[in-house]
Amino acid sequence: MPKAKWLKGFGSRVALLSRYVSPSLLAASLVLIITVFALFVPPYIGMADNGDYFRVLYSNGLYFNNPEYDSLYLGYFNKAFGIFQYYNENGATLTSSQSLLIRLSVWVNQWFDKQVFDIRVQGALLVLLYTVGVYLFVEALTWKVKPKYGYWVAVLAVFLFADTAYTAYFNSFFSESMVWIMLIYLFASGLLLYRKRYPDYMMMIVFFISGLLLTTSKQQNAPVGIIVAVIGIIFIFVRKQRIYRTFVASSLVLLMLTGIATYVLIPKEFVNINKYHAMTRGVLMQSEDPEETLKSFGIDKQYAILNGSIYYEPYTTVDVNSQILENNFYNHYGFASILAYYVSHPDQAGKMMDLAAKNAFTIRPSAMGNYEKSVGKPFGAQSMFFSGYSELKKALAPKTFGFIIIWILVVAGLYTPQFAAAVKAKHVRGMVRLPLILMLMLMGLSGILVSIIGAGDADLSKHEFLFTAAFDLVTFTAVADAICRNLWHDQPAEYESA
């Protein structure tokens, strides 16, 4: 068949498909099908407990009902948990928006079973929420784009969003599932407002709610509320109506206050755990003279013996919860003093940042299994079903902080000409896209910095989830805009201001 004739036939088929199935609907539908198959068809896929589940389990009316649960930690996924029937004396160990999801899931579960909670109920709710998020995100990138470009973006979206490294979190009590989905909604709603695809008020409500849930999903995400509030100032000027500006400004103030409150409300227990690791697995570990380093913090040099240790060790030289350690160790430093130390010791800071970069491109921790013990898989076995993107990323991404800096500069540089054109034309809506990109980049960097300064190298691959998620969304957006010819030609004149 002649090439011209083949291309003409292919173009007509694409045009016919576009009448019934948009790129965004195609991507969302395929992601839904693949995810349902991965999570809800035997062998079921989820995430093994690393010991953190207790933080959200008891306070939300659930308990461990498997007599063999101690043998499952890290290695095997467990889908069934008991539901308290009469009285629950356990208070909340932490404040998190994840509790809203768990309580809703338990309520739905009780329609079918009042005694045993099946975590797949929560997984099903998350999959529905996720499917809508994927649709909105792809719609934001392909709206008014030629179908022949839009469908390529849809195919790439399936490759990324259906990856089980991300979706396995849905069948778990880890807050990463909430972080990932709310990040998608936050970014998608901003892009849709930029393109004026849906009503501005609707998109700002989605932007605000997703930002609120994202900020409160983990204590580590406290800076997110502040970053979103500061970058979001540009949305105030998209429309001139006073009621709109008042609504947006009030929402941003509330987001900032939420970020501050999230940090202030971190329980004392978790503060000490993180402070312990920040010193023993961070500052001291990279110091050439640990005793001298402790002296700079006003800490007795004898505590250098804690160098490299972790909070959870069964046998330690000193009780990590003792008043002695509280008075002579914990009370002598904090986030600000450690940050100041790294600023004054750039060589150590550089080593820690490179150490962080080595773990910044891994979506799921390698130590956690995905299968139930009854399946017969080895302890800690992980599913490779539809995990091409995550495996490719882990293998090919350069593991240096220098690469992260280059990535930021390159992507920001790609969107700068369009931003400059919008500024020159005094077109506020046309200026929105670059700040949104920078917002996600800053959120990702905050995930790295908070992890390093706040907890050293302890559980880095999990603590840096916010960065790897932001990296994927920003990189995918740049690739999609390049495919759709929107990097340089998506001019602000195409979108009218209200």
Tab-separated table of C-alpha atoms in Angstrom:
chain	number	residue	atom	x	y	z
A	1	MET	CA	0.000	0.000	0.000
A	2	PRO	CA	1.447	3.420	-0.950
A	3	LYS	CA	2.563	5.488	2.048
A	4	ALA	CA	0.299	8.448	1.228
A	5	LYS	CA	-2.744	6.187	0.952
A	6	TRP	CA	-1.904	4.456	4.250
A	7	LEU	CA	-1.506	7.783	6.038
A	8	LYS	CA	-4.804	9.006	4.645
A	9	GLY	CA	-6.542	5.858	5.836
A	10	PHE	CA	-4.949	6.118	9.268
A	11	GLY	CA	-6.006	9.754	9.540
A	12	SER	CA	-9.612	8.916	8.705
A	13	ARG	CA	-9.677	6.170	11.347
A	14	VAL	CA	-8.302	8.567	13.966
A	15	ALA	CA	-10.925	11.163	13.004
A	16	LEU	CA	-13.670	8.540	13.331
A	17	LEU	CA	-12.366	7.452	16.750
A	18	SER	CA	-12.246	11.054	17.967
A	19	ARG	CA	-15.988	11.406	17.399
A	20	TYR	CA	-16.738	8.857	20.095
A	21	VAL	CA	-13.668	8.609	22.336
A	22	SER	CA	-11.532	11.597	23.276
A	23	PRO	CA	-7.852	11.075	24.204
A	24	SER	CA	-8.656	11.831	27.846
A	25	LEU	CA	-11.515	9.313	27.925
A	26	LEU	CA	-9.356	6.686	26.217
A	27	ALA	CA	-6.520	7.167	28.708
A	28	ALA	CA	-8.813	7.111	31.749
A	29	SER	CA	-10.672	4.016	30.523
A	30	LEU	CA	-7.508	2.008	29.866
A	31	VAL	CA	-5.986	3.056	33.205
A	32	LEU	CA	-9.192	1.930	34.924
A	33	ILE	CA	-9.209	-1.469	33.188
A	34	ILE	CA	-5.528	-2.193	33.858
A	35	THR	CA	-5.703	-1.043	37.475
A	36	VAL	CA	-8.822	-3.083	38.225
A	37	PHE	CA	-7.130	-6.150	36.736
A	38	ALA	CA	-3.970	-5.545	38.795
A	39	LEU	CA	-5.613	-4.853	42.152
A	40	PHE	CA	-8.829	-6.866	42.155
A	41	VAL	CA	-8.112	-10.016	40.122
A	42	PRO	CA	-6.125	-12.789	41.907
A	43	PRO	CA	-3.340	-12.712	42.826
A	44	TYR	CA	-4.251	-9.423	44.505
A	45	ILE	CA	-1.618	-6.689	44.630
A	46	GLY	CA	-1.099	-4.307	47.535
A	47	MET	CA	1.664	-3.046	49.819
A	48	ALA	CA	3.158	-4.794	52.826
A	49	ASP	CA	3.122	-2.987	56.159
A	50	ASN	CA	6.505	-1.526	57.141
A	51	GLY	CA	5.332	-0.917	60.709
A	52	ASP	CA	3.555	2.400	60.060
A	53	TYR	CA	-0.014	1.125	59.768
A	54	PHE	CA	-0.670	1.369	63.509
A	55	ARG	CA	-0.464	5.157	63.243
A	56	VAL	CA	-3.749	5.351	61.330
A	57	LEU	CA	-5.377	1.984	61.997
A	58	TYR	CA	-6.578	1.996	65.605
A	59	SER	CA	-7.786	5.598	65.700
A	60	ASN	CA	-10.017	4.907	62.680
A	61	GLY	CA	-11.796	1.933	64.198
A	62	LEU	CA	-9.653	-0.900	62.823
A	63	TYR	CA	-7.246	-3.408	64.349
A	64	PHE	CA	-4.902	-6.230	63.327
A	65	ASN	CA	-6.916	-9.451	63.378
A	66	ASN	CA	-4.435	-11.780	61.663
A	67	PRO	CA	-2.617	-13.913	64.292
A	68	GLU	CA	0.362	-14.239	61.907
A	69	TYR	CA	0.622	-10.493	61.231
A	70	ASP	CA	4.070	-10.159	62.833
A	71	SER	CA	5.490	-12.471	60.157
A	72	LEU	CA	4.046	-10.323	57.346
A	73	TYR	CA	5.885	-7.057	58.028
A	74	LEU	CA	7.677	-5.785	54.895
A	75	GLY	CA	7.248	-9.095	53.078
A	76	TYR	CA	3.553	-9.738	52.478
A	77	PHE	CA	0.397	-7.781	51.707
A	78	ASN	CA	-2.545	-8.275	54.096
A	79	LYS	CA	-6.031	-7.292	52.930
A	80	ALA	CA	-8.259	-8.085	55.953
A	81	PHE	CA	-8.469	-6.129	59.223
A	82	GLY	CA	-10.864	-6.257	62.149
A	83	ILE	CA	-13.461	-3.537	62.839
A	84	PHE	CA	-13.968	-2.466	66.465
A	85	GLN	CA	-17.492	-3.506	67.463
A	86	TYR	CA	-18.151	-1.717	70.739
A	87	TYR	CA	-15.598	0.674	72.190
A	88	ASN	CA	-12.415	2.118	70.759
A	89	GLU	CA	-10.168	3.667	73.393
A	90	ASN	CA	-7.451	4.646	70.929
A	91	GLY	CA	-6.987	8.306	70.140
A	92	ALA	CA	-5.458	9.695	66.959
A	93	THR	CA	-1.660	9.417	66.877
A	94	LEU	CA	-1.466	11.893	64.019
A	95	THR	CA	-3.723	14.270	62.116
A	96	SER	CA	-4.105	13.337	58.463
A	97	SER	CA	-6.635	13.721	55.663
A	98	GLN	CA	-6.067	10.023	55.062
A	99	SER	CA	-8.378	9.358	58.018
A	100	LEU	CA	-11.290	10.765	55.998
A	101	LEU	CA	-10.646	8.162	53.310
A	102	ILE	CA	-10.304	5.301	55.783
A	103	ARG	CA	-13.492	6.203	57.669
A	104	LEU	CA	-15.430	6.483	54.407
A	105	SER	CA	-14.067	3.092	53.315
A	106	VAL	CA	-15.021	1.477	56.629
A	107	TRP	CA	-18.540	2.924	56.338
A	108	VAL	CA	-18.942	1.508	52.814
A	109	ASN	CA	-17.417	-1.820	53.913
A	110	GLN	CA	-20.010	-2.156	56.681
A	111	TRP	CA	-22.765	-2.363	54.083
A	112	PHE	CA	-21.391	-5.830	53.310
A	113	ASP	CA	-19.465	-6.897	56.410
A	114	LYS	CA	-19.598	-5.237	59.834
A	115	GLN	CA	-16.775	-7.212	61.414
A	116	VAL	CA	-13.990	-7.512	58.836
A	117	PHE	CA	-12.644	-4.634	56.764
A	118	ASP	CA	-11.392	-5.519	53.278
A	119	ILE	CA	-8.796	-2.976	52.191
A	120	ARG	CA	-9.895	-3.483	48.590
A	121	VAL	CA	-12.963	-1.366	49.411
A	122	GLN	CA	-10.632	1.566	49.990
A	123	GLY	CA	-8.745	0.566	46.846
A	124	ALA	CA	-11.944	0.667	44.799
A	125	LEU	CA	-12.804	4.174	46.035
A	126	LEU	CA	-9.300	5.368	45.205
A	127	VAL	CA	-9.429	3.817	41.735
A	128	LEU	CA	-12.638	5.733	40.963
A	129	LEU	CA	-11.108	8.975	42.211
A	130	TYR	CA	-7.912	8.214	40.298
A	131	THR	CA	-9.730	7.561	37.019
A	132	VAL	CA	-11.408	10.969	37.147
A	133	GLY	CA	-8.067	12.595	37.995
A	134	VAL	CA	-6.342	10.967	35.018
A	135	TYR	CA	-9.191	12.094	32.759
A	136	LEU	CA	-8.903	15.716	33.921
A	137	PHE	CA	-5.120	15.736	33.608
A	138	VAL	CA	-5.051	14.328	30.073
A	139	GLU	CA	-7.949	16.616	29.119
A	140	ALA	CA	-5.897	19.596	30.291
A	141	LEU	CA	-3.058	18.562	27.984
A	142	THR	CA	-5.046	17.513	24.900
A	143	TRP	CA	-8.019	19.900	24.777
A	144	LYS	CA	-8.256	21.567	21.343
A	145	VAL	CA	-5.294	19.468	20.192
A	146	LYS	CA	-5.375	17.533	16.920
A	147	PRO	CA	-6.465	13.922	17.593
A	148	LYS	CA	-3.366	12.471	15.940
A	149	TYR	CA	-1.288	14.142	18.675
A	150	GLY	CA	-3.778	13.692	21.494
A	151	TYR	CA	-3.923	9.913	21.181
A	152	TRP	CA	-0.154	9.630	21.485
A	153	VAL	CA	-0.406	11.558	24.740
A	154	ALA	CA	-3.178	9.185	25.859
A	155	VAL	CA	-1.006	6.124	25.183
A	156	LEU	CA	1.896	7.607	27.151
A	157	ALA	CA	-0.507	8.505	29.964
A	158	VAL	CA	-1.557	4.859	30.268
A	159	PHE	CA	2.118	3.836	30.392
A	160	LEU	CA	2.644	6.154	33.374
A	161	PHE	CA	-0.621	6.174	35.303
A	162	ALA	CA	-1.445	2.462	35.090
A	163	ASP	CA	1.974	1.494	36.460
A	164	THR	CA	1.478	-0.782	39.473
A	165	ALA	CA	4.312	0.919	41.349
A	166	TYR	CA	1.820	3.748	41.837
A	167	THR	CA	-1.480	1.877	41.960
A	168	ALA	CA	-0.312	-0.791	44.457
A	169	TYR	CA	-0.421	1.956	47.100
A	170	PHE	CA	-4.225	2.018	46.759
A	171	ASN	CA	-4.431	-1.326	48.572
A	172	SER	CA	-2.494	-0.047	51.586
A	173	PHE	CA	-2.728	2.351	54.513
A	174	PHE	CA	0.188	4.434	53.252
A	175	SER	CA	-0.680	8.080	52.606
A	176	GLU	CA	1.236	8.012	49.310
A	177	SER	CA	-1.985	7.088	47.519
A	178	MET	CA	-3.606	10.314	48.746
A	179	VAL	CA	-0.478	12.317	47.886
A	180	TRP	CA	-0.343	10.974	44.319
A	181	ILE	CA	-4.025	11.454	43.510
A	182	MET	CA	-4.366	14.902	45.097
A	183	LEU	CA	-1.209	16.070	43.320
A	184	ILE	CA	-2.805	15.081	40.014
A	185	TYR	CA	-6.022	16.964	40.850
A	186	LEU	CA	-4.090	20.030	41.998
A	187	PHE	CA	-2.006	20.224	38.818
A	188	ALA	CA	-4.855	19.290	36.479
A	189	SER	CA	-7.248	21.888	37.906
A	190	GLY	CA	-4.613	24.608	37.514
A	191	LEU	CA	-3.933	23.637	33.903
A	192	LEU	CA	-7.646	23.437	33.110
A	193	LEU	CA	-8.152	26.920	34.522
A	194	TYR	CA	-5.243	28.111	32.395
A	195	ARG	CA	-6.921	26.660	29.312
A	196	LYS	CA	-10.362	27.854	30.463
A	197	ARG	CA	-11.730	24.379	29.819
A	198	TYR	CA	-14.248	24.367	32.673
A	199	PRO	CA	-15.776	27.147	34.839
A	200	ASP	CA	-13.101	28.990	36.816
A	201	TYR	CA	-14.944	28.708	40.121
A	202	MET	CA	-15.231	24.936	39.713
A	203	MET	CA	-11.537	24.573	38.981
A	204	MET	CA	-10.535	26.802	41.884
A	205	ILE	CA	-12.667	24.704	44.240
A	206	VAL	CA	-10.925	21.536	42.999
A	207	PHE	CA	-7.557	23.317	43.293
A	208	PHE	CA	-8.265	24.395	46.864
A	209	ILE	CA	-9.683	21.071	48.120
A	210	SER	CA	-6.929	18.981	46.534
A	211	GLY	CA	-4.295	21.353	47.942
A	212	LEU	CA	-5.874	21.076	51.390
A	213	LEU	CA	-5.998	17.259	51.302
A	214	LEU	CA	-2.461	17.054	49.906
A	215	THR	CA	-1.029	19.331	52.593
A	216	THR	CA	-2.690	17.446	55.438
A	217	SER	CA	-2.030	13.946	54.080
A	218	LYS	CA	1.424	13.806	55.733
A	219	GLN	CA	3.213	16.007	58.283
A	220	GLN	CA	6.110	16.066	55.843
A	221	ASN	CA	3.879	17.944	53.384
A	222	ALA	CA	3.464	20.996	55.625
A	223	PRO	CA	5.522	23.194	53.206
A	224	VAL	CA	3.129	22.254	50.376
A	225	GLY	CA	0.349	24.471	51.709
A	226	ILE	CA	2.704	27.442	51.881
A	227	ILE	CA	4.114	26.829	48.388
A	228	VAL	CA	0.658	26.451	46.833
A	229	ALA	CA	-0.573	29.586	48.638
A	230	VAL	CA	2.348	31.713	47.417
A	231	ILE	CA	2.354	30.465	43.808
A	232	GLY	CA	-1.443	30.543	43.725
A	233	ILE	CA	-1.455	34.334	44.147
A	234	ILE	CA	-1.402	34.588	40.358
A	235	PHE	CA	-4.890	33.026	40.237
A	236	ILE	CA	-6.298	36.052	42.072
A	237	PHE	CA	-5.694	38.218	39.015
A	238	VAL	CA	-7.103	35.846	36.388
A	239	ARG	CA	-10.522	37.475	36.773
A	240	LYS	CA	-11.416	41.039	37.767
A	241	GLN	CA	-14.613	40.381	39.733
A	242	ARG	CA	-14.272	41.225	43.427
A	243	ILE	CA	-16.182	38.157	44.601
A	244	TYR	CA	-13.852	35.865	42.642
A	245	ARG	CA	-10.719	37.544	43.955
A	246	THR	CA	-12.015	37.445	47.513
A	247	PHE	CA	-12.815	33.736	47.183
A	248	VAL	CA	-9.382	32.863	45.762
A	249	ALA	CA	-7.474	35.035	48.248
A	250	SER	CA	-9.377	33.537	51.203
A	251	SER	CA	-8.699	30.013	49.935
A	252	LEU	CA	-4.982	30.710	49.609
A	253	VAL	CA	-4.779	32.172	53.118
A	254	LEU	CA	-6.504	29.078	54.489
A	255	LEU	CA	-4.055	26.844	52.603
A	256	MET	CA	-1.102	28.685	54.111
A	257	LEU	CA	-2.533	28.460	57.619
A	258	THR	CA	-3.192	24.750	57.051
A	259	GLY	CA	0.445	24.226	56.104
A	260	ILE	CA	1.603	25.981	59.268
A	261	ALA	CA	-0.887	24.057	61.419
A	262	THR	CA	0.186	20.737	59.886
A	263	TYR	CA	3.747	21.405	61.041
A	264	VAL	CA	2.767	22.654	64.495
A	265	LEU	CA	0.494	19.658	65.160
A	266	ILE	CA	3.168	17.001	64.528
A	267	PRO	CA	3.041	14.739	67.623
A	268	LYS	CA	6.015	14.943	70.000
A	269	GLU	CA	6.747	11.235	69.509
A	270	PHE	CA	7.272	11.653	65.770
A	271	VAL	CA	9.240	14.865	66.279
A	272	ASN	CA	11.823	12.989	68.361
A	273	ILE	CA	11.998	10.076	65.926
A	274	ASN	CA	12.736	12.436	63.048
A	275	LYS	CA	15.155	14.567	65.101
A	276	TYR	CA	17.067	11.472	66.175
A	277	HIS	CA	17.541	10.329	62.570
A	278	ALA	CA	18.291	13.867	61.353
A	279	MET	CA	21.333	13.876	63.591
A	280	THR	CA	22.452	10.223	63.665
A	281	ARG	CA	21.592	9.372	60.038
A	282	GLY	CA	22.355	12.793	58.605
A	283	VAL	CA	24.617	15.368	60.237
A	284	LEU	CA	26.885	12.942	62.103
A	285	MET	CA	26.967	10.314	59.376
A	286	GLN	CA	28.498	12.709	56.859
A	287	SER	CA	30.784	14.492	59.322
A	288	GLU	CA	34.528	13.867	59.287
A	289	ASP	CA	34.691	14.734	63.003
A	290	PRO	CA	31.381	13.772	64.707
A	291	GLU	CA	32.582	14.889	68.148
A	292	GLU	CA	33.447	18.366	66.911
A	293	THR	CA	30.136	18.535	65.056
A	294	LEU	CA	28.218	17.753	68.244
A	295	LYS	CA	30.193	20.441	70.049
A	296	SER	CA	28.982	23.003	67.486
A	297	PHE	CA	25.419	22.157	68.534
A	298	GLY	CA	26.262	22.388	72.227
A	299	ILE	CA	25.941	18.615	72.681
A	300	ASP	CA	28.347	16.500	74.748
A	301	LYS	CA	30.804	14.703	72.459
A	302	GLN	CA	30.056	11.346	74.135
A	303	TYR	CA	26.845	11.197	72.072
A	304	ALA	CA	28.982	10.595	68.969
A	305	ILE	CA	28.528	6.925	69.818
A	306	LEU	CA	24.998	7.278	68.363
A	307	ASN	CA	26.421	8.014	64.913
A	308	GLY	CA	24.700	5.857	62.284
A	309	SER	CA	22.192	4.331	64.703
A	310	ILE	CA	18.421	4.250	64.190
A	311	TYR	CA	15.625	5.024	66.637
A	312	TYR	CA	14.056	1.559	66.453
A	313	GLU	CA	17.121	-0.533	67.381
A	314	PRO	CA	16.132	-3.071	70.084
A	315	TYR	CA	19.423	-2.731	71.971
A	316	THR	CA	20.884	0.767	72.289
A	317	THR	CA	23.500	2.531	74.391
A	318	VAL	CA	20.855	4.918	75.729
A	319	ASP	CA	17.049	4.862	75.952
A	320	VAL	CA	15.869	6.976	73.004
A	321	ASN	CA	12.799	8.011	75.014
A	322	SER	CA	14.703	8.918	78.190
A	323	GLN	CA	14.659	12.336	79.836
A	324	ILE	CA	18.474	12.307	79.675
A	325	LEU	CA	18.395	12.246	75.882
A	326	GLU	CA	15.592	14.823	75.867
A	327	ASN	CA	17.609	17.286	77.950
A	328	ASN	CA	21.103	16.668	76.606
A	329	PHE	CA	20.421	15.771	72.960
A	330	TYR	CA	17.017	16.562	71.444
A	331	ASN	CA	16.680	19.994	73.053
A	332	HIS	CA	19.930	21.244	71.533
A	333	TYR	CA	18.901	21.279	67.883
A	334	GLY	CA	15.978	21.507	65.508
A	335	PHE	CA	15.082	21.946	61.843
A	336	ALA	CA	16.447	25.515	61.694
A	337	SER	CA	19.785	24.728	63.350
A	338	ILE	CA	20.367	21.675	61.142
A	339	LEU	CA	19.535	23.739	58.049
A	340	ALA	CA	22.014	26.400	59.199
A	341	TYR	CA	24.626	23.690	59.723
A	342	TYR	CA	24.235	22.359	56.195
A	343	VAL	CA	24.379	25.894	54.769
A	344	SER	CA	27.692	26.454	56.570
A	345	HIS	CA	28.986	23.025	55.484
A	346	PRO	CA	28.134	22.831	51.758
A	347	ASP	CA	30.356	19.779	51.238
A	348	GLN	CA	28.252	17.728	53.654
A	349	ALA	CA	25.069	19.168	52.209
A	350	GLY	CA	26.187	18.131	48.733
A	351	LYS	CA	26.842	14.562	49.885
A	352	MET	CA	23.405	14.362	51.467
A	353	MET	CA	21.708	15.771	48.380
A	354	ASP	CA	23.449	13.230	46.141
A	355	LEU	CA	22.419	10.507	48.588
A	356	ALA	CA	18.853	11.768	48.322
A	357	ALA	CA	19.046	11.813	44.523
A	358	LYS	CA	19.924	8.104	44.487
A	359	ASN	CA	16.535	7.371	46.027
A	360	ALA	CA	14.539	10.154	44.382
A	361	PHE	CA	13.496	8.202	41.296
A	362	THR	CA	12.210	5.041	42.964
A	363	ILE	CA	8.413	4.998	43.172
A	364	ARG	CA	7.969	2.019	45.496
A	365	PRO	CA	10.486	0.981	48.169
A	366	SER	CA	12.341	-2.172	47.199
A	367	ALA	CA	11.922	-3.665	50.683
A	368	MET	CA	8.123	-3.995	50.582
A	369	GLY	CA	6.331	-6.974	49.049
A	370	ASN	CA	3.136	-6.806	46.976
A	371	TYR	CA	1.612	-10.291	47.346
A	372	GLU	CA	-0.392	-12.090	50.003
A	373	LYS	CA	1.479	-14.861	51.816
A	374	SER	CA	-1.064	-17.436	50.595
A	375	VAL	CA	0.010	-16.843	46.978
A	376	GLY	CA	3.285	-18.636	47.677
A	377	LYS	CA	5.624	-15.929	46.419
A	378	PRO	CA	8.980	-15.362	48.159
A	379	PHE	CA	9.110	-12.957	51.110
A	380	GLY	CA	9.214	-9.384	49.774
A	381	ALA	CA	8.354	-10.345	46.173
A	382	GLN	CA	7.089	-7.418	44.078
A	383	SER	CA	4.728	-7.497	41.134
A	384	MET	CA	6.196	-6.756	37.728
A	385	PHE	CA	2.776	-6.584	36.091
A	386	PHE	CA	2.523	-3.369	34.064
A	387	SER	CA	5.532	-1.795	35.739
A	388	GLY	CA	7.514	-0.853	32.643
A	389	TYR	CA	7.594	2.855	33.395
A	390	SER	CA	8.750	2.551	37.008
A	391	GLU	CA	11.443	0.000	36.127
A	392	LEU	CA	12.664	2.084	33.184
A	393	LYS	CA	12.781	5.200	35.331
A	394	LYS	CA	14.683	3.472	38.129
A	395	ALA	CA	17.225	2.067	35.687
A	396	LEU	CA	17.839	5.092	33.456
A	397	ALA	CA	17.381	8.204	35.609
A	398	PRO	CA	20.751	9.736	36.595
A	399	LYS	CA	21.174	9.430	40.363
A	400	THR	CA	22.780	12.814	41.103
A	401	PHE	CA	21.375	16.046	42.465
A	402	GLY	CA	23.095	17.828	39.591
A	403	PHE	CA	20.706	16.110	37.182
A	404	ILE	CA	17.752	17.406	39.204
A	405	ILE	CA	19.071	20.960	38.896
A	406	ILE	CA	19.573	20.531	35.125
A	407	TRP	CA	16.046	19.105	34.814
A	408	ILE	CA	14.590	22.136	36.594
A	409	LEU	CA	16.495	24.597	34.408
A	410	VAL	CA	15.663	22.824	31.137
A	411	VAL	CA	11.936	22.419	31.805
A	412	ALA	CA	11.559	25.958	33.160
A	413	GLY	CA	13.472	27.242	30.144
A	414	LEU	CA	11.086	25.505	27.750
A	415	TYR	CA	8.091	27.363	29.201
A	416	THR	CA	9.769	30.750	29.731
A	417	PRO	CA	9.211	32.140	26.184
A	418	GLN	CA	5.456	31.627	26.390
A	419	PHE	CA	5.395	33.139	29.871
A	420	ALA	CA	7.390	36.156	28.660
A	421	ALA	CA	4.964	36.621	25.749
A	422	ALA	CA	2.036	36.564	28.167
A	423	VAL	CA	3.734	39.125	30.414
A	424	LYS	CA	4.395	41.365	27.441
A	425	ALA	CA	0.747	41.081	26.390
A	426	LYS	CA	-0.350	41.681	30.021
A	427	HIS	CA	-2.383	38.486	29.797
A	428	VAL	CA	-2.598	37.014	33.294
A	429	ARG	CA	-4.251	33.732	32.322
A	430	GLY	CA	-1.472	33.107	29.825
A	431	MET	CA	1.103	33.478	32.621
A	432	VAL	CA	-0.334	30.650	34.714
A	433	ARG	CA	1.356	27.630	33.135
A	434	LEU	CA	4.991	28.327	34.135
A	435	PRO	CA	4.129	29.113	37.790
A	436	LEU	CA	2.203	25.825	37.954
A	437	ILE	CA	5.255	23.962	36.666
A	438	LEU	CA	7.472	25.750	39.203
A	439	MET	CA	4.957	25.017	41.956
A	440	LEU	CA	5.297	21.275	41.439
A	441	MET	CA	9.075	21.546	41.182
A	442	LEU	CA	9.260	23.437	44.482
A	443	MET	CA	6.951	20.929	46.119
A	444	GLY	CA	9.191	18.113	44.912
A	445	LEU	CA	12.327	19.866	46.177
A	446	SER	CA	10.634	20.474	49.526
A	447	GLY	CA	10.075	16.729	49.747
A	448	ILE	CA	13.824	16.155	49.351
A	449	LEU	CA	14.935	18.942	51.681
A	450	VAL	CA	12.464	18.102	54.438
A	451	SER	CA	13.496	14.447	54.237
A	452	ILE	CA	17.222	15.193	54.496
A	453	ILE	CA	17.072	17.967	57.076
A	454	GLY	CA	14.226	16.448	59.053
A	455	ALA	CA	15.174	12.753	59.116
A	456	GLY	CA	18.545	12.167	57.458
A	457	ASP	CA	18.683	9.133	55.190
A	458	ALA	CA	16.059	7.146	57.146
A	459	ASP	CA	13.567	5.525	54.754
A	460	LEU	CA	14.539	7.970	51.998
A	461	SER	CA	12.881	6.190	49.073
A	462	LYS	CA	9.487	6.499	50.790
A	463	HIS	CA	10.005	9.994	52.192
A	464	GLU	CA	10.877	11.332	48.736
A	465	PHE	CA	7.675	10.116	47.118
A	466	LEU	CA	6.447	13.695	46.666
A	467	PHE	CA	9.479	14.487	44.519
A	468	THR	CA	9.220	11.419	42.297
A	469	ALA	CA	5.490	12.099	41.781
A	470	ALA	CA	6.091	15.778	40.943
A	471	PHE	CA	8.952	14.808	38.620
A	472	ASP	CA	6.713	12.422	36.695
A	473	LEU	CA	3.846	14.900	36.277
A	474	VAL	CA	6.082	17.781	35.196
A	475	THR	CA	8.149	15.660	32.812
A	476	PHE	CA	5.027	14.098	31.325
A	477	THR	CA	3.516	17.569	30.822
A	478	ALA	CA	6.609	18.792	28.985
A	479	VAL	CA	6.675	15.697	26.752
A	480	ALA	CA	2.945	15.978	26.049
A	481	ASP	CA	3.213	19.674	25.200
A	482	ALA	CA	6.098	18.890	22.871
A	483	ILE	CA	4.044	16.196	21.109
A	484	CYS	CA	1.048	18.535	20.816
A	485	ARG	CA	3.218	21.425	19.553
A	486	ASN	CA	2.262	23.499	22.600
A	487	LEU	CA	5.655	24.277	24.094
A	488	TRP	CA	6.303	27.354	21.976
A	489	HIS	CA	3.082	27.898	20.028
A	490	ASP	CA	0.550	27.784	22.873
A	491	GLN	CA	0.196	31.564	22.939
A	492	PRO	CA	-1.854	33.450	25.568
A	493	ALA	CA	-3.925	35.095	22.837
A	494	GLU	CA	-5.701	31.746	22.366
A	495	TYR	CA	-7.373	32.101	25.761
A	496	GLU	CA	-9.611	35.027	26.542
A	497	SER	CA	-9.638	36.526	30.017
A	498	ALA	CA	-12.919	36.771	31.872
